[in-house]
mmCIF file of C-alpha atoms in Angstrom:
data_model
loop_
_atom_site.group_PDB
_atom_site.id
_atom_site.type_symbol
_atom_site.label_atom_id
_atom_site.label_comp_id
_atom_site.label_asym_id
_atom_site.label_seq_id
_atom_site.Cartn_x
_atom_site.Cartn_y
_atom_site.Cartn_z
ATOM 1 C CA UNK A 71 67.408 106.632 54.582
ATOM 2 C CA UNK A 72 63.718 106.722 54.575
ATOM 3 C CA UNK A 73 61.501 104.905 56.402
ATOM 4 C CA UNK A 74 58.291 103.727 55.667
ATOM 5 C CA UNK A 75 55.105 105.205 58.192
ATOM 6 C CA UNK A 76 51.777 104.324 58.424
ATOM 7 C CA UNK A 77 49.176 107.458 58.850
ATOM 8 C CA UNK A 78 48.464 108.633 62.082
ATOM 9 C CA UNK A 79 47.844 105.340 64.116
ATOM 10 C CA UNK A 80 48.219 107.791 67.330
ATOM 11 C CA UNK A 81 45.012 110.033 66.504
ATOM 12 C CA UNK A 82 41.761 108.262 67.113
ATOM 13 C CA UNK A 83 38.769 109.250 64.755
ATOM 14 C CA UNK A 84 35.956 111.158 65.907
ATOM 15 C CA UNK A 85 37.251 112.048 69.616
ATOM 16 C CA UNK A 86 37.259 115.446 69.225
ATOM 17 C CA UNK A 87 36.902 117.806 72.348
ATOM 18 C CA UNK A 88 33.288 118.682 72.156
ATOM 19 C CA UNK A 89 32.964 114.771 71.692
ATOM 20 C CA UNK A 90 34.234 113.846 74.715
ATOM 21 C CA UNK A 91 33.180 116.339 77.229
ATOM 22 C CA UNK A 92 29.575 115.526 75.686
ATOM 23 C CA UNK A 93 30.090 111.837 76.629
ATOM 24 C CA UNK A 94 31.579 113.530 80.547
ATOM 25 C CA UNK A 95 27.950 115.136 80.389
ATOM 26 C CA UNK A 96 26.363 111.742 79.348
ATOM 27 C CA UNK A 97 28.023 109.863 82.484
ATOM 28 C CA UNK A 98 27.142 113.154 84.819
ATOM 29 C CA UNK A 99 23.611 112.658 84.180
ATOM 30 C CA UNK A 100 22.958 109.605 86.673
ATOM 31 C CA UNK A 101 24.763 111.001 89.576
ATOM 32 C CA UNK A 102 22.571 114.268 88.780
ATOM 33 C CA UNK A 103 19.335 112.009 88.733
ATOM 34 C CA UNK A 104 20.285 110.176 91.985
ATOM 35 C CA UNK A 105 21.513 113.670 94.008
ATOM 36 C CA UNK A 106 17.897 115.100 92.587
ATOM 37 C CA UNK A 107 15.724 111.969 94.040
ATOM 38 C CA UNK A 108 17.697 112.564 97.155
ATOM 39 C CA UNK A 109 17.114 115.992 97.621
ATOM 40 C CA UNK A 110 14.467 116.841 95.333
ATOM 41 C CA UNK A 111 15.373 120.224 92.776
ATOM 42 C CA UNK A 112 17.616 121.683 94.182
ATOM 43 C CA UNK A 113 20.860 120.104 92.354
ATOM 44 C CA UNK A 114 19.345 121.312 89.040
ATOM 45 C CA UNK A 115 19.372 124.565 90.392
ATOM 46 C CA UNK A 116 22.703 124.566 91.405
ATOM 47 C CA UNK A 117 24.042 122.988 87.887
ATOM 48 C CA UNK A 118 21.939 125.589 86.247
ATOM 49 C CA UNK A 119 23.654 128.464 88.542
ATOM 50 C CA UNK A 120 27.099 127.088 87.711
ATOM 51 C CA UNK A 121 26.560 126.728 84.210
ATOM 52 C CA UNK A 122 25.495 130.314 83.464
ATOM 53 C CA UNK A 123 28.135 131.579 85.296
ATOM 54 C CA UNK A 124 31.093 129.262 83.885
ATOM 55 C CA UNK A 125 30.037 130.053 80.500
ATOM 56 C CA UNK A 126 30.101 133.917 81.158
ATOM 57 C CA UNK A 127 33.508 134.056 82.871
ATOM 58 C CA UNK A 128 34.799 131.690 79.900
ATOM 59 C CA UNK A 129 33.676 134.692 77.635
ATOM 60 C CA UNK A 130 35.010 137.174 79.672
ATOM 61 C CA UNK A 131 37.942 135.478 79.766
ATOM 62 C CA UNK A 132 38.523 135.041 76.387
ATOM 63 C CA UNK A 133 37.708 137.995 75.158
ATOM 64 C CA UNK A 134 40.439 139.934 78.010
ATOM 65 C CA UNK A 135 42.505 137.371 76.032
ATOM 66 C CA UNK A 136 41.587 138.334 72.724
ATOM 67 C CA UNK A 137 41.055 135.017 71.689
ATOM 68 C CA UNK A 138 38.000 133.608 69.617
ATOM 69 C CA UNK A 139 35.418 132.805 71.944
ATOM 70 C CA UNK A 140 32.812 131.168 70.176
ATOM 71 C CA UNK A 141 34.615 127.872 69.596
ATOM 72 C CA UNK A 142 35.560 127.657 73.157
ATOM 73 C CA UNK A 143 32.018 128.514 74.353
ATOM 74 C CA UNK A 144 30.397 125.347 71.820
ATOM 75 C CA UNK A 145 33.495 122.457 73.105
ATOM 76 C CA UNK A 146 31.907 121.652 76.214
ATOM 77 C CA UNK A 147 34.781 122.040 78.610
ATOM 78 C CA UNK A 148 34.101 124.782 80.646
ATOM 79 C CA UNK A 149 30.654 122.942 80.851
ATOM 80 C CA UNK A 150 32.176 120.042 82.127
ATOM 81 C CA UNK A 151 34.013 121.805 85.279
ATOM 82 C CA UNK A 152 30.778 123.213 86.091
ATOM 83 C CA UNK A 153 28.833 120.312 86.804
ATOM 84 C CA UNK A 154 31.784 118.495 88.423
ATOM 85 C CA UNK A 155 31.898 121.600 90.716
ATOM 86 C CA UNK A 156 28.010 121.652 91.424
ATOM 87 C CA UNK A 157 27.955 117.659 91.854
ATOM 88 C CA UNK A 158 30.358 117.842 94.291
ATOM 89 C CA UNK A 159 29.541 120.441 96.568
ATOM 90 C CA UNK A 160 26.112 120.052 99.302
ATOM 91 C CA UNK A 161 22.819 120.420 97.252
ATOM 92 C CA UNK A 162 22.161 123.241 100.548
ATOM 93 C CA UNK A 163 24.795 125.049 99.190
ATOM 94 C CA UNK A 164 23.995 128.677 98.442
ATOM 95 C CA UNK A 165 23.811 129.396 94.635
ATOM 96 C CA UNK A 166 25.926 132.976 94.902
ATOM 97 C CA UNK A 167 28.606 130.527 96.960
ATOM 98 C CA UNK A 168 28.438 128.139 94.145
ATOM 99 C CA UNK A 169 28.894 131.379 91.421
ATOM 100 C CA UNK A 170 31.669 132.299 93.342
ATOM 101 C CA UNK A 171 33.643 128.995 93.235
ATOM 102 C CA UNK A 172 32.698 128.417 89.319
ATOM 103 C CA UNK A 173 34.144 131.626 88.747
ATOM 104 C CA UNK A 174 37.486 131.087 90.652
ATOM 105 C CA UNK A 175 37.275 127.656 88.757
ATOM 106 C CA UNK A 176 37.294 129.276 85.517
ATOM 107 C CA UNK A 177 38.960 131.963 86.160
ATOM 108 C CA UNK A 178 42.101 131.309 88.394
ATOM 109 C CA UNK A 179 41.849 127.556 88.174
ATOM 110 C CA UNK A 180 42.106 126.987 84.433
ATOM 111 C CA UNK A 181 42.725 130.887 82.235
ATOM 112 C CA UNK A 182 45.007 132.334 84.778
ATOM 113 C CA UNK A 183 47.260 129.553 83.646
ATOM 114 C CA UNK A 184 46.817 129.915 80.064
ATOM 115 C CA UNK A 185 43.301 127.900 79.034
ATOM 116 C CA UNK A 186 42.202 125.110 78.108
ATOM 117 C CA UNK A 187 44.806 122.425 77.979
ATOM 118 C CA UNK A 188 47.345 124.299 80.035
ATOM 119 C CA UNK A 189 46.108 123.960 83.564
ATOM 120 C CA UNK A 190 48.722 122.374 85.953
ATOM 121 C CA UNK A 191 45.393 121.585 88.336
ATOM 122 C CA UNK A 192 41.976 120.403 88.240
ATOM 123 C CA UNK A 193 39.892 123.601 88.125
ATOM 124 C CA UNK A 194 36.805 122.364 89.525
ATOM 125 C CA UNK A 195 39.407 120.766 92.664
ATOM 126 C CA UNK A 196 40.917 124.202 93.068
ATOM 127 C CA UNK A 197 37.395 125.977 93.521
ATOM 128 C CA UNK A 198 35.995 123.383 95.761
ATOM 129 C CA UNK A 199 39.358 123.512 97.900
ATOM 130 C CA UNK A 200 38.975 127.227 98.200
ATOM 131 C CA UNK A 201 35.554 127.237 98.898
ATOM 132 C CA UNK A 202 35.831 124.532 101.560
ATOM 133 C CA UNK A 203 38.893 126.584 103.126
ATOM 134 C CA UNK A 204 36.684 129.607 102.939
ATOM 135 C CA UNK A 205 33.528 128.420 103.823
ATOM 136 C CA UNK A 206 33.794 125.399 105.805
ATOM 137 C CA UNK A 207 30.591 125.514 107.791
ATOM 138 C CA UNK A 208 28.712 125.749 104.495
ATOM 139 C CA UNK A 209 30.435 123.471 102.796
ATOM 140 C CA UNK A 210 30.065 120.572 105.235
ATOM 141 C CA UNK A 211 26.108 121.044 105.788
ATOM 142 C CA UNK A 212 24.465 118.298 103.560
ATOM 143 C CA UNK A 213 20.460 118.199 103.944
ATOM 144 C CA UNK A 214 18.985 115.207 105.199
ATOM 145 C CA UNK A 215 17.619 112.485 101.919
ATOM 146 C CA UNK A 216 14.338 113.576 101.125
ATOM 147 C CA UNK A 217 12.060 115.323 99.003
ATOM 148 C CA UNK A 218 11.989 118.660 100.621
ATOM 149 C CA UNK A 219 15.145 120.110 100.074
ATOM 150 C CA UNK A 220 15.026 122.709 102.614
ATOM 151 C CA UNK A 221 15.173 119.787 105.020
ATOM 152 C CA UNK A 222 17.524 120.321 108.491
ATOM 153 C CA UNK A 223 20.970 119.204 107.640
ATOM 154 C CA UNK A 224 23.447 117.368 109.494
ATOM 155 C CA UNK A 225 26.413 116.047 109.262
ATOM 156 C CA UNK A 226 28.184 113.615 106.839
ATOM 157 C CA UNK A 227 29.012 109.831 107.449
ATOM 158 C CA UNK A 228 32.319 110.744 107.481
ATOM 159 C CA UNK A 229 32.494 114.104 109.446
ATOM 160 C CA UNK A 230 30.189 111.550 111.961
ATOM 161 C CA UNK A 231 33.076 109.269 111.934
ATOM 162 C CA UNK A 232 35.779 110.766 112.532
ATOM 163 C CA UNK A 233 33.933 113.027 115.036
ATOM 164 C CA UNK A 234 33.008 109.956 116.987
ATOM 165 C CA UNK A 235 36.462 108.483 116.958
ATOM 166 C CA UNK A 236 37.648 111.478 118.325
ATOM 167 C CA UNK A 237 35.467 111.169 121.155
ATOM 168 C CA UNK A 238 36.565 107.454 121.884
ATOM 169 C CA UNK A 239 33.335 106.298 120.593
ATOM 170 C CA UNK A 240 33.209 102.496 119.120
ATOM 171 C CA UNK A 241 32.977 101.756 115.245
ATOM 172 C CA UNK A 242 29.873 100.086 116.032
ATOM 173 C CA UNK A 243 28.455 103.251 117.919
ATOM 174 C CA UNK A 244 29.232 105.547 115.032
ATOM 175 C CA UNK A 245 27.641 102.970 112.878
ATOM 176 C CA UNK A 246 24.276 103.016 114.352
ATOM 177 C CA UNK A 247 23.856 106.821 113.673
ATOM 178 C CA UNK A 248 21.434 107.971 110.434
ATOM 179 C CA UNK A 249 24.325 108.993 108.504
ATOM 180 C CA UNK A 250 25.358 105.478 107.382
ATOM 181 C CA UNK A 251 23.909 103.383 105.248
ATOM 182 C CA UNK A 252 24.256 99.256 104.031
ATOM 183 C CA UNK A 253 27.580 100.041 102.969
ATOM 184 C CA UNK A 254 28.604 103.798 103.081
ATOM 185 C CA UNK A 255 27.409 106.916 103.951
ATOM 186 C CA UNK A 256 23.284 107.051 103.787
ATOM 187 C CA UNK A 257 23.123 109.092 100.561
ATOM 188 C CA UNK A 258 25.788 109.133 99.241
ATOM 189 C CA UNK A 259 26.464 105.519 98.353
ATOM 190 C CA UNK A 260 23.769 105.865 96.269
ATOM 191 C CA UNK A 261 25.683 109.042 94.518
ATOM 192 C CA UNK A 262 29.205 106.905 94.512
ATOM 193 C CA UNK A 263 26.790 104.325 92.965
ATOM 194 C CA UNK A 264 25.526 106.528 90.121
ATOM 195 C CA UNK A 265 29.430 107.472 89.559
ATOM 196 C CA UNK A 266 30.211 104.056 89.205
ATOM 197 C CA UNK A 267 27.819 103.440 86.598
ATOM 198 C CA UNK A 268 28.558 106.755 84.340
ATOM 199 C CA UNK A 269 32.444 105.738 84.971
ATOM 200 C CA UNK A 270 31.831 102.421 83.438
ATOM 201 C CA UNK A 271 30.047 103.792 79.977
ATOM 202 C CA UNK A 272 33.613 106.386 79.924
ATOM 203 C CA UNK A 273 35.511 103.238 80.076
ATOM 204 C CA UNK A 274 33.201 101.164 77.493
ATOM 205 C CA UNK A 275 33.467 104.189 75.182
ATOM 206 C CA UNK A 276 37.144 104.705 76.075
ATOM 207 C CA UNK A 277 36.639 108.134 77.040
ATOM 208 C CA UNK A 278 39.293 107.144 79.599
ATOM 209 C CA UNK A 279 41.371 105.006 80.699
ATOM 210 C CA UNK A 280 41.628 102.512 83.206
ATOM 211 C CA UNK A 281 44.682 102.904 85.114
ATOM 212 C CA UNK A 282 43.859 105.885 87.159
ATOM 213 C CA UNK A 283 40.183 104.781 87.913
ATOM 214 C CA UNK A 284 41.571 101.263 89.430
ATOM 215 C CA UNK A 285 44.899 102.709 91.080
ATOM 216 C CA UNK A 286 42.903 105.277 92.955
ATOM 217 C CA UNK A 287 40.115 102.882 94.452
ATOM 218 C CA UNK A 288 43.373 100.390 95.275
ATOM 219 C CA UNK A 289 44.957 102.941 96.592
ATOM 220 C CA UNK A 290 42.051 103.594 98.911
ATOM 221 C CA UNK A 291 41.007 100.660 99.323
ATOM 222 C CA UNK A 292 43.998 98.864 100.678
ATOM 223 C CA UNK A 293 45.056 100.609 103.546
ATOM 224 C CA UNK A 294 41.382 101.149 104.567
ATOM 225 C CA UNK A 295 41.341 97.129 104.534
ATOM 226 C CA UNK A 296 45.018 96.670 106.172
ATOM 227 C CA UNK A 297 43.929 99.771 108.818
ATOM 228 C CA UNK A 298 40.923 97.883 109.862
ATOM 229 C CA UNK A 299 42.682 94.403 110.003
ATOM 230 C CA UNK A 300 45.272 95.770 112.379
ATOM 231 C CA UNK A 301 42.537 97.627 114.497
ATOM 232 C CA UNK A 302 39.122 97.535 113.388
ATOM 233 C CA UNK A 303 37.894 99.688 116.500
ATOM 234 C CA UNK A 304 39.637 102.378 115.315
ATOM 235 C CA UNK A 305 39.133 102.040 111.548
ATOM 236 C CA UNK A 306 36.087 101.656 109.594
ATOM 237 C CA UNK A 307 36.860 98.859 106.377
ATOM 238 C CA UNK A 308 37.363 99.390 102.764
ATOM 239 C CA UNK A 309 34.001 99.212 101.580
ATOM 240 C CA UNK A 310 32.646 102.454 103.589
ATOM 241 C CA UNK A 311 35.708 104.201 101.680
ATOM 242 C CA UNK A 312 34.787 103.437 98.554
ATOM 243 C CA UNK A 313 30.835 104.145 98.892
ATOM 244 C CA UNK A 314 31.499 107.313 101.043
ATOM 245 C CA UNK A 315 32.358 110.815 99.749
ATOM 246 C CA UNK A 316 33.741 111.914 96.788
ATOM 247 C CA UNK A 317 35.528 108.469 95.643
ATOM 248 C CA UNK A 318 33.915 107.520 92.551
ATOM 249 C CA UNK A 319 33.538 110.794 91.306
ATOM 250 C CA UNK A 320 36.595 111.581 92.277
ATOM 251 C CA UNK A 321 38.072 108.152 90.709
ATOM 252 C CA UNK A 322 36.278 108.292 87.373
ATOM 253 C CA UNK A 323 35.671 112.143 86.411
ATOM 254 C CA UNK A 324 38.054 114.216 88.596
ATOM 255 C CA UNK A 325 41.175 112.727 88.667
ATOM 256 C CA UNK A 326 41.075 111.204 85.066
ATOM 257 C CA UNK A 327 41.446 114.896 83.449
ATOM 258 C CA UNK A 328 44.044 114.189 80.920
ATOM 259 C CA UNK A 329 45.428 118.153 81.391
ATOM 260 C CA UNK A 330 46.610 117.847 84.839
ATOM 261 C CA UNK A 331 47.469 113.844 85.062
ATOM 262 C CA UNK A 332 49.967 112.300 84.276
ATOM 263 C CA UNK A 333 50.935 111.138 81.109
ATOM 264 C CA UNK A 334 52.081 107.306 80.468
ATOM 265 C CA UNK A 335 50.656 104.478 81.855
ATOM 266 C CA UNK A 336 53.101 103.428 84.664
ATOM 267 C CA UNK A 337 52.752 107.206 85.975
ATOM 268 C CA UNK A 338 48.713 106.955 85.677
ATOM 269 C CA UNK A 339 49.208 104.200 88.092
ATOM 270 C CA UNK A 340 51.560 105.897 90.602
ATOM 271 C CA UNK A 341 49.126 108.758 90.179
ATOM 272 C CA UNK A 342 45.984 106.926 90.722
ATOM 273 C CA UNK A 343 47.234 105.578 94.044
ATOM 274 C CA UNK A 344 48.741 108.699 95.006
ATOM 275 C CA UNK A 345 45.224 110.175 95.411
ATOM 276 C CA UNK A 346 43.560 106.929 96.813
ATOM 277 C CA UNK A 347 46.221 106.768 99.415
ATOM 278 C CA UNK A 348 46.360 110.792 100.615
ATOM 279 C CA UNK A 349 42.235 110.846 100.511
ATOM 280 C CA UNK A 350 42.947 107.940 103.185
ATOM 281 C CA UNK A 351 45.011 108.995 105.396
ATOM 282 C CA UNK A 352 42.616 112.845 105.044
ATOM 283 C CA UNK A 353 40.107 111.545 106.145
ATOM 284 C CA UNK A 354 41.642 109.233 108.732
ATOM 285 C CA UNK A 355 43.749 112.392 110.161
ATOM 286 C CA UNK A 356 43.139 115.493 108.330
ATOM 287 C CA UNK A 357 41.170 118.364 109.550
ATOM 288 C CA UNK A 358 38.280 118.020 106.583
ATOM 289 C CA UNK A 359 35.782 115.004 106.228
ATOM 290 C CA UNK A 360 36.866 114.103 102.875
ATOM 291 C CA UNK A 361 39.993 114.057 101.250
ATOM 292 C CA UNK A 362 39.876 113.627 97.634
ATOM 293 C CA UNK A 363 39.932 117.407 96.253
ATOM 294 C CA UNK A 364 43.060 118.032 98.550
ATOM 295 C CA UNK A 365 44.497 114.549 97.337
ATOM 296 C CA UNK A 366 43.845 115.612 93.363
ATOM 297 C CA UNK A 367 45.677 119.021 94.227
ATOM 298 C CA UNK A 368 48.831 117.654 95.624
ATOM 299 C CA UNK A 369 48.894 114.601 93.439
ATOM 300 C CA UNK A 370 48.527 117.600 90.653
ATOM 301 C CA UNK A 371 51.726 118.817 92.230
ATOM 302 C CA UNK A 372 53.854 115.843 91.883
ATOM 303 C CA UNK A 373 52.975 115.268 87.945
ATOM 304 C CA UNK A 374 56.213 116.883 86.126
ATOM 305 C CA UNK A 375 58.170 114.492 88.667
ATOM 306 C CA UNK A 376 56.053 111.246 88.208
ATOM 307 C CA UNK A 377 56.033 111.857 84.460
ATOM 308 C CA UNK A 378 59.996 112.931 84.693
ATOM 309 C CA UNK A 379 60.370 109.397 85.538
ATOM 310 C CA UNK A 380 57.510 106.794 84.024
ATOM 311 C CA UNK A 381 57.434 108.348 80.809
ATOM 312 C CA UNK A 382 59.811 106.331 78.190
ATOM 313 C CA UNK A 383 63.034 108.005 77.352
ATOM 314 C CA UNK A 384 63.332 109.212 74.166
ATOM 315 C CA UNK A 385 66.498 107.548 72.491
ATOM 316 C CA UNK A 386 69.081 109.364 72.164
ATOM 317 C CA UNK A 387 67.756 111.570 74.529
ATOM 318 C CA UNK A 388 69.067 111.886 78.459
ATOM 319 C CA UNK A 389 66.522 111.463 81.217
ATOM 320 C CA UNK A 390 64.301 114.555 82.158
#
């Protein structure tokens, strides 16, 4: 019997690869903006370090492959884990450090595993988690907000916090230190703020979708809130969460890549709050400041089983 079909309802016009990671790009550009009027040039030289390199290891990479590289070079991708990757480390950061993680980004992150499209993790996550495991001094020394960017450094809202409640010091102690702002962290609720904001156009161009975006920040969010309900001298609320650290990137750019997340919309959910939940209960107990890189990994890890059960059976077909 046939059956009649209409054409192609699944493929949406126009969003080609190159198309979308130029729209990433687009919502990138704020948080770059805010980071430079922070700490003056130095995140544009950091971008530009990454970028150069990224784009020569893709072309190495391609070529040990034997594969065309020229079309891979012009989509934008490899682009796109760059700046993530140079957004999301300190602005202090040394630029050979920075070369170094692009290129374990590129290389071991997303070709070892078979390029673009095949990557089980997030390739910028799996740099900045091996830079921050190899270089944790460096990669915990954010300069103070200003224009010189040479400024002394210190430490983050978070490292502050948890370093305080460590030493039986009082929310309201840590609180009063530099490092924290009306809401979050000093600087970087200004970042989170500029994530926001480029997350939002992604969404109003449907670039992405929703459900990871608004699990994640639940998932964050509401044991930061039930935490501080229960004992609010030992845990700071929801609202430093969500303007502190990675979150909106993290929410909005890293854990949305449609490679290494999970596929249908009940697992998106599951996923989402997987990573708001584990950057929680990181940077409550974990041994690093921030959480959401290590979250994005191990939430990586758990995709074949979330999508083994939330995507729909096929019929006829037995589940997994």
């Amino acid at each position: 019997m046939d059956f009649p079909t209409a054409a192609a309802p699944h493929v949406v016009a126009g969003f080609t690869v190159p198309r979308v990671m130029l729209q990433v790009l687009l919502a990138l550009a704020p948080v770059a903006a805010v980071q430079v009027w922070l700490y003056g040039p130095r995140p544009l030289v950091l971008l530009a370090a990454a970028g150069i390199v990224a784009l020569a290891c893709e072309a190495l990479a391609l070529r040990l492959r034997g594969r065309p590289a020229q079309a891979f070079l012009r989509d934008g991708s490899v682009l796109v884990t760059a700046a993530l990757l140079a957004l999301a480390v300190p602005p202090g950061l040394p630029w050979w450090l920075l070369a170094l993680g692009t290129a374990v980004a590129v290389l071991l992150g997303k070709h070892a595993y078979g390029g673009l499209g095949q990557n089980p993790f997030n390739p910028a996550m799996v740099a900045y988690a091996v830079l921050l495991v190899s270089f944790p001094v460096e990669m915990t020394r954010w300069p103070a907000p200003g224009p010189g960017w040479d400024a002394l450094t210190g430490a983050t809202a978070l490292d502050a916090l948890r370093t305080g409640l460590r030493e039986a010091w009082t929310i309201e102690e840590v609180r009063a230190g530099t490092e924290f702002g009306l809401v979050g962290a000093a600087d970087a609720e200004w970042v989170n703020l500029a994530a926001l904001a480029g997350g939002l156009y992604l969404l109003a161009r449907r670039v992405i979708r929703w459900h990871i975006p608004v699990a994640m920040l639940a998932g964050l969010a509401v044991p930061a809130a039930l935490a501080n309900a229960l004992d609010p001298g030992a845990h700071i609320g929801a609202a430093f969460h969500l303007a502190s650290g990675a979150t909106m990137l993290g929410a909005f750019f890293i854990a949305t890549d449609p490679v290494s997340a999970a596929a249908s919309s009940r697992g998106r959910l599951v996923y989402g709050a997987g990573i708001g939940t584990l950057t929680w209960i990181i940077r409550s107990w974990g041994s690093f400041p921030d959480g959401v890189a290590f979250a994005v990994l191990l939430m990586n890890l758990a995709v074949p089983l979330i999508d083994r059960w939330t995507v729909p059976r096929i019929h006829g077909h037995p589940r997994g």
